[in-house]
XYZ file of C-alpha atoms in Angstrom:
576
model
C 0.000 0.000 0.000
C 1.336 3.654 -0.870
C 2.759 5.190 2.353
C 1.108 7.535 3.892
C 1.141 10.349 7.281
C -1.797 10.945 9.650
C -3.037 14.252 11.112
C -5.340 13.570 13.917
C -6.930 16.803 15.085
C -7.916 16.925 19.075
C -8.344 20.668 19.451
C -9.790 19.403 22.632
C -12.505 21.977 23.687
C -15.992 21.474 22.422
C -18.269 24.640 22.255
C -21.165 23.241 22.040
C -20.637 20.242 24.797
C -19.721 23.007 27.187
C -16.388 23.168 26.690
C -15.529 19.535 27.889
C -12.299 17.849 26.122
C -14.184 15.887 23.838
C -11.150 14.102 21.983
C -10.739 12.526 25.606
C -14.236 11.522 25.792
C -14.693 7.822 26.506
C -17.220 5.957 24.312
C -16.704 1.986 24.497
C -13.921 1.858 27.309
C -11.867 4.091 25.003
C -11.340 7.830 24.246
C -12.097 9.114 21.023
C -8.407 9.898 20.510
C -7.324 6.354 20.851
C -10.243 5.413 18.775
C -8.480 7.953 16.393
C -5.097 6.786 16.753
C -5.562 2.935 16.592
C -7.238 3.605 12.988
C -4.051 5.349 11.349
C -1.604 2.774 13.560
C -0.389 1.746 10.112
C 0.821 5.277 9.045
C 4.454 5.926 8.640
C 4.909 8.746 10.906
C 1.386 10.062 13.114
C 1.269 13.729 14.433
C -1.841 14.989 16.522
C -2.451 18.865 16.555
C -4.083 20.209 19.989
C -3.331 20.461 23.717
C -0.482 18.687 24.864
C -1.199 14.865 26.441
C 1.388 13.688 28.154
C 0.181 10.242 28.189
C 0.724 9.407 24.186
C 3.366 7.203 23.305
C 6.308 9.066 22.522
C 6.613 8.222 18.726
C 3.225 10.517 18.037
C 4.824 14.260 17.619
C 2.747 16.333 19.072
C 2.029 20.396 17.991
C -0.325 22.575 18.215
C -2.190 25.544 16.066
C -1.279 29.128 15.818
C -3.179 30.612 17.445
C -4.668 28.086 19.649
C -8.912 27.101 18.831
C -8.147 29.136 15.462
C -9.976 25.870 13.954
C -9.380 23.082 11.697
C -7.798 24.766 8.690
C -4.894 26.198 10.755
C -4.602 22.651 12.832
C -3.823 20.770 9.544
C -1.453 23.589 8.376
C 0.280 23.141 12.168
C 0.039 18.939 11.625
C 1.585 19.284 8.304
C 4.537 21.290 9.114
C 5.045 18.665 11.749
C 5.669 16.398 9.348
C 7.778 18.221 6.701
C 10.270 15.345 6.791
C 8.233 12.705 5.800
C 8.281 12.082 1.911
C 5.059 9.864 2.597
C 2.791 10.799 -0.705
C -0.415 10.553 1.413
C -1.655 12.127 4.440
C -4.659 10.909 6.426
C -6.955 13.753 7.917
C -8.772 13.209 11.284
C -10.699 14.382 13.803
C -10.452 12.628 17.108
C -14.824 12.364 17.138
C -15.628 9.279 15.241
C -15.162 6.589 17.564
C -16.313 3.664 15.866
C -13.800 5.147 12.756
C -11.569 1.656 11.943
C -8.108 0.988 10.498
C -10.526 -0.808 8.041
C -12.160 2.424 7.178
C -8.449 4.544 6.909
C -7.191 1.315 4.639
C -10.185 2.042 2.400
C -10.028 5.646 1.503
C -6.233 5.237 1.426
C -6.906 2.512 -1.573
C -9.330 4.396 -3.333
C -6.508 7.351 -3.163
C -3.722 5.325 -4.799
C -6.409 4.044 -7.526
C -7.651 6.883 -8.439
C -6.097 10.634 -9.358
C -8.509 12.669 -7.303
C -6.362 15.062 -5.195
C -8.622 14.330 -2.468
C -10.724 11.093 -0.585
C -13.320 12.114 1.850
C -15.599 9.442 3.847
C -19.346 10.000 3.658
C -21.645 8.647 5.889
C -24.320 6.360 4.592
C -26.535 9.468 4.618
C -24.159 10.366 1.826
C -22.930 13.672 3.988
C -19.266 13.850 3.314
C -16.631 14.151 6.263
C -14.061 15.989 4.798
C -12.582 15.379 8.740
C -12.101 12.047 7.758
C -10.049 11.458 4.170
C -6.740 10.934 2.430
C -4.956 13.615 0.616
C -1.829 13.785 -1.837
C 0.375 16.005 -0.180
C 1.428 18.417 -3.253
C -2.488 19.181 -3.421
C -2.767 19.607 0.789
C 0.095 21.901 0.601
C -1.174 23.753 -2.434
C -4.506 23.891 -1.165
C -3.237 25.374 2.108
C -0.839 28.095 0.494
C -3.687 29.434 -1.703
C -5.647 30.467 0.907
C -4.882 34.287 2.374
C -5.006 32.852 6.057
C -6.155 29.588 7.599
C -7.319 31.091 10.689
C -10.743 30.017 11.748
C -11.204 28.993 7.894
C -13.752 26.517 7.195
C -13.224 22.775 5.976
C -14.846 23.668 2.414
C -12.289 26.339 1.671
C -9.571 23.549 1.428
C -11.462 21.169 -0.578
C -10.204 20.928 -3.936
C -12.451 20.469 -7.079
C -12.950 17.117 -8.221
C -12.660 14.795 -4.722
C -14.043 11.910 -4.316
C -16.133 10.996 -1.456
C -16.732 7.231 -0.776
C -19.640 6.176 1.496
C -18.295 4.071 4.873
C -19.443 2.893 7.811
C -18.075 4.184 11.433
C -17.487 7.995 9.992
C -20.114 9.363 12.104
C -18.662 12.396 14.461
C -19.723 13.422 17.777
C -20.384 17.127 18.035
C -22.697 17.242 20.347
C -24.019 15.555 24.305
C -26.965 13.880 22.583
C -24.645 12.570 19.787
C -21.802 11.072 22.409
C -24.756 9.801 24.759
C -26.169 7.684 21.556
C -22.661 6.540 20.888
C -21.747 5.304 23.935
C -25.811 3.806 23.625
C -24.176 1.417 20.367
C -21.080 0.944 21.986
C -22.662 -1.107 24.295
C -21.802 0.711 27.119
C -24.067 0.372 30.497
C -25.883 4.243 31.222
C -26.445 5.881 34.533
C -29.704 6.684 35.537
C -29.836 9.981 34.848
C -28.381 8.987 31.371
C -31.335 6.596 30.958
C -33.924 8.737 31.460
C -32.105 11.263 29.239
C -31.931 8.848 26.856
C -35.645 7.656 27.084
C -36.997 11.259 26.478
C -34.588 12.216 23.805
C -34.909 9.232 22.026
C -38.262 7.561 22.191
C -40.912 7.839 19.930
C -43.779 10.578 21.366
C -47.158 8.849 21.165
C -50.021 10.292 18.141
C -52.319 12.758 19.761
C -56.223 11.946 19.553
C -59.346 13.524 21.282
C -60.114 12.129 24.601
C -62.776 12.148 27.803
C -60.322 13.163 30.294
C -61.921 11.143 33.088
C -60.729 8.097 30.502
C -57.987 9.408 29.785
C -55.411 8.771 33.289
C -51.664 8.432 32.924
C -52.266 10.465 29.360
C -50.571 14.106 28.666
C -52.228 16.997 27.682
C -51.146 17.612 23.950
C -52.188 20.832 24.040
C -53.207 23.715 26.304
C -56.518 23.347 28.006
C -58.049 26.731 28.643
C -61.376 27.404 30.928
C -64.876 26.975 28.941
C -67.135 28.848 31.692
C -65.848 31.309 33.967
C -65.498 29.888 37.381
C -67.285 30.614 39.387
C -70.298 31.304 37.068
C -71.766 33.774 39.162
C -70.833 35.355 42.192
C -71.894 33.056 44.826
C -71.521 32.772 49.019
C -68.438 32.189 50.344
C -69.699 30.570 54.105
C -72.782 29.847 54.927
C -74.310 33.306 56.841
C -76.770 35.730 55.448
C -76.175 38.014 52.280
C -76.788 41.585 53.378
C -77.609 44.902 51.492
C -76.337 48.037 52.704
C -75.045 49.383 56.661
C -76.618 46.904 59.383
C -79.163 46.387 61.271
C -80.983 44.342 58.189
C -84.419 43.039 58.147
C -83.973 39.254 57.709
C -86.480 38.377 54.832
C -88.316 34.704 54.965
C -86.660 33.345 51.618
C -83.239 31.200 51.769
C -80.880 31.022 49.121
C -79.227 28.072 48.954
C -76.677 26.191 46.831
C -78.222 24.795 43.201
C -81.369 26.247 44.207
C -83.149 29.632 42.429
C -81.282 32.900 43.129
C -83.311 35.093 45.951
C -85.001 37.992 45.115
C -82.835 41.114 45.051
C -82.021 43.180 48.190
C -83.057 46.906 48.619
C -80.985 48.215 51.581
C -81.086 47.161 55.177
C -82.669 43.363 53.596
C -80.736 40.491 54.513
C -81.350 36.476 53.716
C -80.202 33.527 54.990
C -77.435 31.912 52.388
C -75.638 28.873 52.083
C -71.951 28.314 50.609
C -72.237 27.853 46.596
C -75.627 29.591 46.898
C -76.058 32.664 43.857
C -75.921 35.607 46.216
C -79.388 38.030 45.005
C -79.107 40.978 43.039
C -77.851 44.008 45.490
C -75.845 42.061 47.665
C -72.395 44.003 49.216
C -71.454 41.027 51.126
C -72.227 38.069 53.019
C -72.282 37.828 56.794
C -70.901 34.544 58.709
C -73.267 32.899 60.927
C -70.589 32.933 63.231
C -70.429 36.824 62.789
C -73.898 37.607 63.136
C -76.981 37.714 65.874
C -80.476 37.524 64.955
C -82.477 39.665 67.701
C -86.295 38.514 68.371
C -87.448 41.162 66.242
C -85.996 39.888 63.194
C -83.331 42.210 62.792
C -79.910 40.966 61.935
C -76.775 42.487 63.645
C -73.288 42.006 63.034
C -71.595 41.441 66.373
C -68.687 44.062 67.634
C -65.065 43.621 66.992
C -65.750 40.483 64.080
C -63.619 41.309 60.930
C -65.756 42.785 57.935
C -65.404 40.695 55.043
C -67.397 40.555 51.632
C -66.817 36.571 51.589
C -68.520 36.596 48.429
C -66.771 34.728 45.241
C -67.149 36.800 42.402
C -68.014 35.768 38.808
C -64.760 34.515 37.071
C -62.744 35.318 39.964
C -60.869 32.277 39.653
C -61.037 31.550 36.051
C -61.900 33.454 32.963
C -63.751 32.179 29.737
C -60.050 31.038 28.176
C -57.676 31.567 30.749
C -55.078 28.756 30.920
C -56.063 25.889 33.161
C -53.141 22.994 32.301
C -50.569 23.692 29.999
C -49.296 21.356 27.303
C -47.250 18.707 28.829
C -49.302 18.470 31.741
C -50.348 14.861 32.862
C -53.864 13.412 33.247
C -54.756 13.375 37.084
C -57.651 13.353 38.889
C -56.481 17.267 39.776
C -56.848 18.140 36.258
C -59.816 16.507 35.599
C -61.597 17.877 38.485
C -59.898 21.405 37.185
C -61.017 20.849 33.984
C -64.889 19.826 34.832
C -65.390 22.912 37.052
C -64.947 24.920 33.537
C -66.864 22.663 31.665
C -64.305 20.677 30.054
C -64.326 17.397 29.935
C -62.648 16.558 26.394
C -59.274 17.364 25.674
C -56.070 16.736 22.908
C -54.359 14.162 24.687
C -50.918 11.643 24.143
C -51.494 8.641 26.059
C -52.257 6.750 28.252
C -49.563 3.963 27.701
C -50.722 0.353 26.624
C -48.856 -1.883 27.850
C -48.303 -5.954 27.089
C -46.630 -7.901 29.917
C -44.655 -10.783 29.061
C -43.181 -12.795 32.207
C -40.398 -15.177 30.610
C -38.785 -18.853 31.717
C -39.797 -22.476 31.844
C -38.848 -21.995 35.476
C -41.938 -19.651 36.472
C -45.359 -21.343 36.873
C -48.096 -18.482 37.625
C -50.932 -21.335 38.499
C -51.039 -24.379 39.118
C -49.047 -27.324 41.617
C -45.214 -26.470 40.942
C -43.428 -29.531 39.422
C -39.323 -29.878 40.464
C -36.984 -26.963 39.526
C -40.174 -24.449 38.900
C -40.791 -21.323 40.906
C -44.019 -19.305 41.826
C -44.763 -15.979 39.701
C -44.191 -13.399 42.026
C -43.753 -10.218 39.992
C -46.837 -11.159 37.391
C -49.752 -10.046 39.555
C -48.250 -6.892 41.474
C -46.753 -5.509 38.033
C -50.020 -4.502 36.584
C -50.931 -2.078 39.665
C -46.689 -1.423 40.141
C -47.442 0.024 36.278
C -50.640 1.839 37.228
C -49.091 3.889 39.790
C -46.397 5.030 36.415
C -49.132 5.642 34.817
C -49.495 2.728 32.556
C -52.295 0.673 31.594
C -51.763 -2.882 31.335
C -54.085 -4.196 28.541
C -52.444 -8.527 28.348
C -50.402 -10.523 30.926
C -48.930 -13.555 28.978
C -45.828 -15.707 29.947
C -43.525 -16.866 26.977
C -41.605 -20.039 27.342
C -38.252 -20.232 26.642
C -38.595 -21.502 22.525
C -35.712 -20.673 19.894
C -38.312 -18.367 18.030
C -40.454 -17.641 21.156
C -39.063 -13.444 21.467
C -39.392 -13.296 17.271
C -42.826 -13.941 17.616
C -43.608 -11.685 20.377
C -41.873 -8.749 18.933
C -43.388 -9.342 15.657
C -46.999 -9.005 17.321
C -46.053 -6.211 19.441
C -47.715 -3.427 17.264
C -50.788 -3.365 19.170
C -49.485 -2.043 22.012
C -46.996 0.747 23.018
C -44.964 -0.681 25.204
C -43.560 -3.939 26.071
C -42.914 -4.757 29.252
C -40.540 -8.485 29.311
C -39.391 -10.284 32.662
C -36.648 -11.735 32.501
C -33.960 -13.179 29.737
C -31.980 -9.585 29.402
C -28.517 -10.807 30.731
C -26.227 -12.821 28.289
C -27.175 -16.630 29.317
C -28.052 -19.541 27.039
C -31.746 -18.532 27.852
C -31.915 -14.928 28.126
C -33.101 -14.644 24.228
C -34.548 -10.967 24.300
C -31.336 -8.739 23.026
C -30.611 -11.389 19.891
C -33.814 -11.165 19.121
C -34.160 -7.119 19.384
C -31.185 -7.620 16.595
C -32.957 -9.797 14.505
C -36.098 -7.456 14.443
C -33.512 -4.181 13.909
C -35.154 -2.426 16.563
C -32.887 0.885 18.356
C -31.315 0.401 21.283
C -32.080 3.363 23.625
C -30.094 2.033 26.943
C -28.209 -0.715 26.170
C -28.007 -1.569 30.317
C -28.066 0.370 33.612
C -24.909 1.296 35.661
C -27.242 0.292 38.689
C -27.788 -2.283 41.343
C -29.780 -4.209 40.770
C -30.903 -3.769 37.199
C -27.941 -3.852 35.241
C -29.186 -6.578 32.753
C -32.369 -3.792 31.680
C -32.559 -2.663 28.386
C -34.936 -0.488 26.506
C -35.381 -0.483 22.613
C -37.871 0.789 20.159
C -39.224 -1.620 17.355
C -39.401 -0.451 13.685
C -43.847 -0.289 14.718
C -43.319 2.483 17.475
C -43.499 0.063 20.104
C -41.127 0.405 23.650
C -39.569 -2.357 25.089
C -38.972 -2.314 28.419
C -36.512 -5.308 29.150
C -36.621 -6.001 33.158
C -34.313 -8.260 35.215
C -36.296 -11.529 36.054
C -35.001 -11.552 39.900
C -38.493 -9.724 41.420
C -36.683 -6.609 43.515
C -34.266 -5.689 40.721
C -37.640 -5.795 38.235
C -40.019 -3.587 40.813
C -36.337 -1.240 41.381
C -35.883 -1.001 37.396
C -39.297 -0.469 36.887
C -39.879 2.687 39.340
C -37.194 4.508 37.873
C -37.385 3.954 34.694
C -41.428 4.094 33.744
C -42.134 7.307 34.687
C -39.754 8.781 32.368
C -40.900 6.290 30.054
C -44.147 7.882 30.156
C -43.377 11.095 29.727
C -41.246 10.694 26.725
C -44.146 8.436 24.974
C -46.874 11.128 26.452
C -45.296 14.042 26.051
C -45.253 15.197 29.636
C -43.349 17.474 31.746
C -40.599 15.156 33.372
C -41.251 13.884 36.516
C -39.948 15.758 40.237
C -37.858 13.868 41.767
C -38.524 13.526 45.472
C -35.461 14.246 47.266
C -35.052 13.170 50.987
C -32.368 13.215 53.914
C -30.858 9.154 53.842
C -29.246 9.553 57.166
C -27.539 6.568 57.138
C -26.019 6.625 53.325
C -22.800 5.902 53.752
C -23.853 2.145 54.990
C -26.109 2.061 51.798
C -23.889 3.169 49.148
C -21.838 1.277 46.631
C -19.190 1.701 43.999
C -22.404 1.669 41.376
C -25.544 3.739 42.229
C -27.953 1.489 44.416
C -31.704 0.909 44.935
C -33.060 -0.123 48.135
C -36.111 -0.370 50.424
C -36.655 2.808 53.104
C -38.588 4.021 55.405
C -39.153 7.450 56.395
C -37.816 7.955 60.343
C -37.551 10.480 62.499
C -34.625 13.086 61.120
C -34.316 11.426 57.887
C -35.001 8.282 56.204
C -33.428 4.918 56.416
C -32.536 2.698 53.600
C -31.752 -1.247 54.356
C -27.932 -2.069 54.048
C -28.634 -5.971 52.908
C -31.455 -6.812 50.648
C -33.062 -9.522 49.761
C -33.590 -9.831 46.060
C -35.490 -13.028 45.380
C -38.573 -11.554 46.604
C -40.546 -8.700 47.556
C -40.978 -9.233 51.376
C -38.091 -6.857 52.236
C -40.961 -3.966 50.895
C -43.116 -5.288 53.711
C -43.149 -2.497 55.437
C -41.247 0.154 53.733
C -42.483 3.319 52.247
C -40.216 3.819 49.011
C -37.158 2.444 47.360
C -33.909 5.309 48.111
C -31.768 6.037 44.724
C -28.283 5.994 46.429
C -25.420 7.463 44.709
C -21.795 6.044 45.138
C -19.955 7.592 47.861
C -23.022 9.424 49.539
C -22.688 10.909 52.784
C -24.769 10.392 55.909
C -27.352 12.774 55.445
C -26.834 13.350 51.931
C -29.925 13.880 49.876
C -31.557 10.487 47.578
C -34.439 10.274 45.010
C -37.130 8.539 46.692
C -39.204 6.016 44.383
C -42.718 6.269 46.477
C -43.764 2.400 46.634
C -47.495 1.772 45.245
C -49.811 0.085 48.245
């Protein structure tokens, strides 16, 4: 093969990731520089333009642009100085982003340089967008290119690009420029996410539900998918604020016979010095200045009503539209389907609404092993997670629409992923790790569905995955062991719902652990708590197998590594 140079740009600081060194950023248990560097390992001589790392092996020169973040332009200009001793006829171009860029990939555009007379190679991605950060030039044409340009200070890519390249469509080429982009890296890489990183992960990347017009008292767990603004003032008319007597004018009032209460027909009006006897949510009549608490007021024999010395005076009447107006904004988009809002939205005379949602879900409970009725025969166990996880889901706001258990065929996951398009979310038990029996993730690959979080950096739950299938549908991919399911579950479904809904994220309740340095681990860690006096406690030793260490507990406690007595945890509440 025709020798050739590499220039491996790591500028280091990313604008638009907040300045972080992204060249150094890890994605599959390597940095993107080293994925960078292994792909032009076959290069006679290597040079990589950017900060100084003193931990590259001393055969890569090392330089760096003039002046320092002046761009690309003046980083290859820098890169090929470096090299000004090499008679190489070739020099590889890259930027230390691509990290799933191969020596396979470099070996490529470097043959279709020596086979062709372009001046330039570029990769393209298989969108067909080139990467002229990734390609092969003949060095006469680099230099020439760079010497014909007045400066190459904070020049763009496309000014160097000389007429008639060739760009050749490879895989691996795609860059990382931005959080989202490194997160879904790391996401095909394989590599196990954080909890916060899930959830990220689940709202960037999942599929948001179609909207359709709903009865919002059907409609629980669903997001609003648009604002809902007040029908009807509320109140509709001014109305009594206590029960008492509504009053027209300065006291003493004549007390008239009539009562006005609540649903009933509005009393007469009041001429001054009238008063009648009112009950809350009763129209006040025509004339009234206020209304008079029972507790505030003295009937003498006579029939005249007095207000009794030293009580407050207060109109404790609720005025038409004092708390909403005909369109004023009662839920805004986003906003999740409670029995709040529909209450809210029925006291304005709503009652349909544009709505995402509510989740359908399918449960499948996996394994020859589990028996959910029936005498157990030798080596089976009892179903334990099957009948709570329907309400467990509830309380996420999920509706379970099938329970089914799968047994564990060759073809069994094939077939259940294939007939997973009438529902929106999948929820599997069990047969997510790696064993001869845990089937799900080969067949997730067979049916090309996305991987959204490849596994949890969490314990328990490491084994969970969640994908989306070419239909739309979620799969939610639990550990079979029944605590690490109910822990996965909790903290993952509610941001599951809001990223198929629509909704605002879920709040996070954040309590005092007080003993959280016994808890924690080198991984984050679920565990059963219960709030105590000062603070909560979580349990240091749990028992996974089953659910009876929740007997008794009011939440599961999210427990970072190396928390701190005292330290504040996400609580999950537990559903009773």
């Amino acid at each position: 093969m025709t020798p050739a140079d590499a220039i491996v740009l790591a500028g280091g600081r990313a604008s638009r990731m907040g300045g972080v060194d992204k060249p150094g950023l890890m994605v599959g248990g390597r940095s993107m520089l080293e994925a960078a560097l292994a792909a032009v390992a076959g290069c006679a001589a290597r040079v990589v333009v950017g900060p100084h790392r003193p931990g590259l092996d001393p055969d890569i020169r090392q330089v760096r642009e003039s002046p320092p973040g002046s761009g690309p332009v003046a980083a290859i200009e820098a890169g090929l100085r470096a090299l000004a001793d090499s008679a190489a006829p070739l020099v590889v171009v890259l930027a230390a982003d691509m990290p799933f860029l191969t020596g396979a990939t470099v070996a490529e555009l470097l043959r279709v340089a020596a086979d062709s007379d372009a001046q330039a190679v570029f990769a393209a991605d298989r969108s067909g967008r080139p990467q002229y950060l990734a390609g092969v030039w003949r060095r006469p044409a680099l230099r020439a290119a760079l010497d014909g340009l007045d400066s190459v200070v904070n020049q763009p890519m496309k000014a160097l690009v000389p007429a008639g390249s060739v760009t050749v469509e490879l895989d691996g080429v795609t860059d990382c420029d931005t959080e989202d982009e490194v997160r879904r890296a790391r996401v095909r890489a394989g590599e196990p996410l954080d909890l916060a990183q899930a959830r990220a992960a689940l709202r960037a990347e999942l599929t948001a539900l179609p909207v359709h017009r709903g009865v919002l008292r059907d409609a629980r767990g669903a997001a609003l998918a648009e604002p809902l603004t007040a029908a009807e003032a509320l109140p509709r008319f001014d109305v009594s604020a206590m029960d008492g007597y509504a009053v027209a004018g300065d006291g003493p009032w004549r007390l008239r016979r009539d009562i006005g209460f609540a649903g009933g027909q509005r009393p007469a009006g009041l001429r001054p010095g009238e008063a009648v006897r009112i009950a809350t949510g009763a129209h006040v009549p025509e004339g009234t200045d206020r209304v008079v608490r029972d507790e505030f007021a003295e009937l003498s024999p006579d029939q005249l009503l007095h207000r009794l010395p030293d009580t407050p005076l207060r109109e404790d009447i609720r005025r038409r539209g004092e708390d909403r107006e005909v369109g004023d904004l009662v839920a805004s988009a986003g906003t999740p389907v409670t029995l709040a809002l529909v209450s809210a939205a029925a006291s304005v005379e709503v009652t349909e609404a544009a709505v995402r949602g509510p989740v359908r879900a399918r449960i499948v409970v996996t394994g020859d092993e589990i028996r959910s009725t029936g005498p157990l025969r030798a080596g089976q166990t009892r179903d334990s997670i099957g009948p709570v996880l329907p309400d467990l889901l509830t309380a996420c706001g999920v509706r379970t629409v099938d329970l089914v258990h799968l047994r564990d065929t060759p073809n069994g996951f094939d077939e259940v992923l294939a007939a997973a398009d009438d529902c929106d979310l999948l929820v599997v038990v069990g047969a997510t790790g790696r064993g001869a029996a845990d089937q799900l993730r080969g067949a997730l690959d067979r049916a090309d569905a996305t991987i959204v979080v490849p596994r949890l950096r969490m314990r328990p739950g490491g084994s969970t995955i969640v994908a989306e299938t070419d239909s739309g549908t979620t799969v939610l991919g639990l550990p079979g062991n029944p605590f690490a399911a109910v822990a996965t579950a909790l903290a993952l479904t509610p941001a599951l719902v809001a990223a198929r809904t629509g909704a605002q994220p879920p709040r996070p309740l954040l309590v005092p652990l007080a003993n959280a340095a016994a808890v924690a681990a080198p991984v984050t860690r679920v565990v059963p708590a219960r709030a105590a006096e000062g603070g909560w406690l979580g349990d240091a030793a749990v028992r996974t197998a089953h659910l009876g260490g929740l007997i008794d507990r009011d939440g599961l406690a999210v427990v970072a590594p190396g928390a701190r007595d005292g330290d504040p945890v996400e609580i999950l509440p537990l559903p009773r």
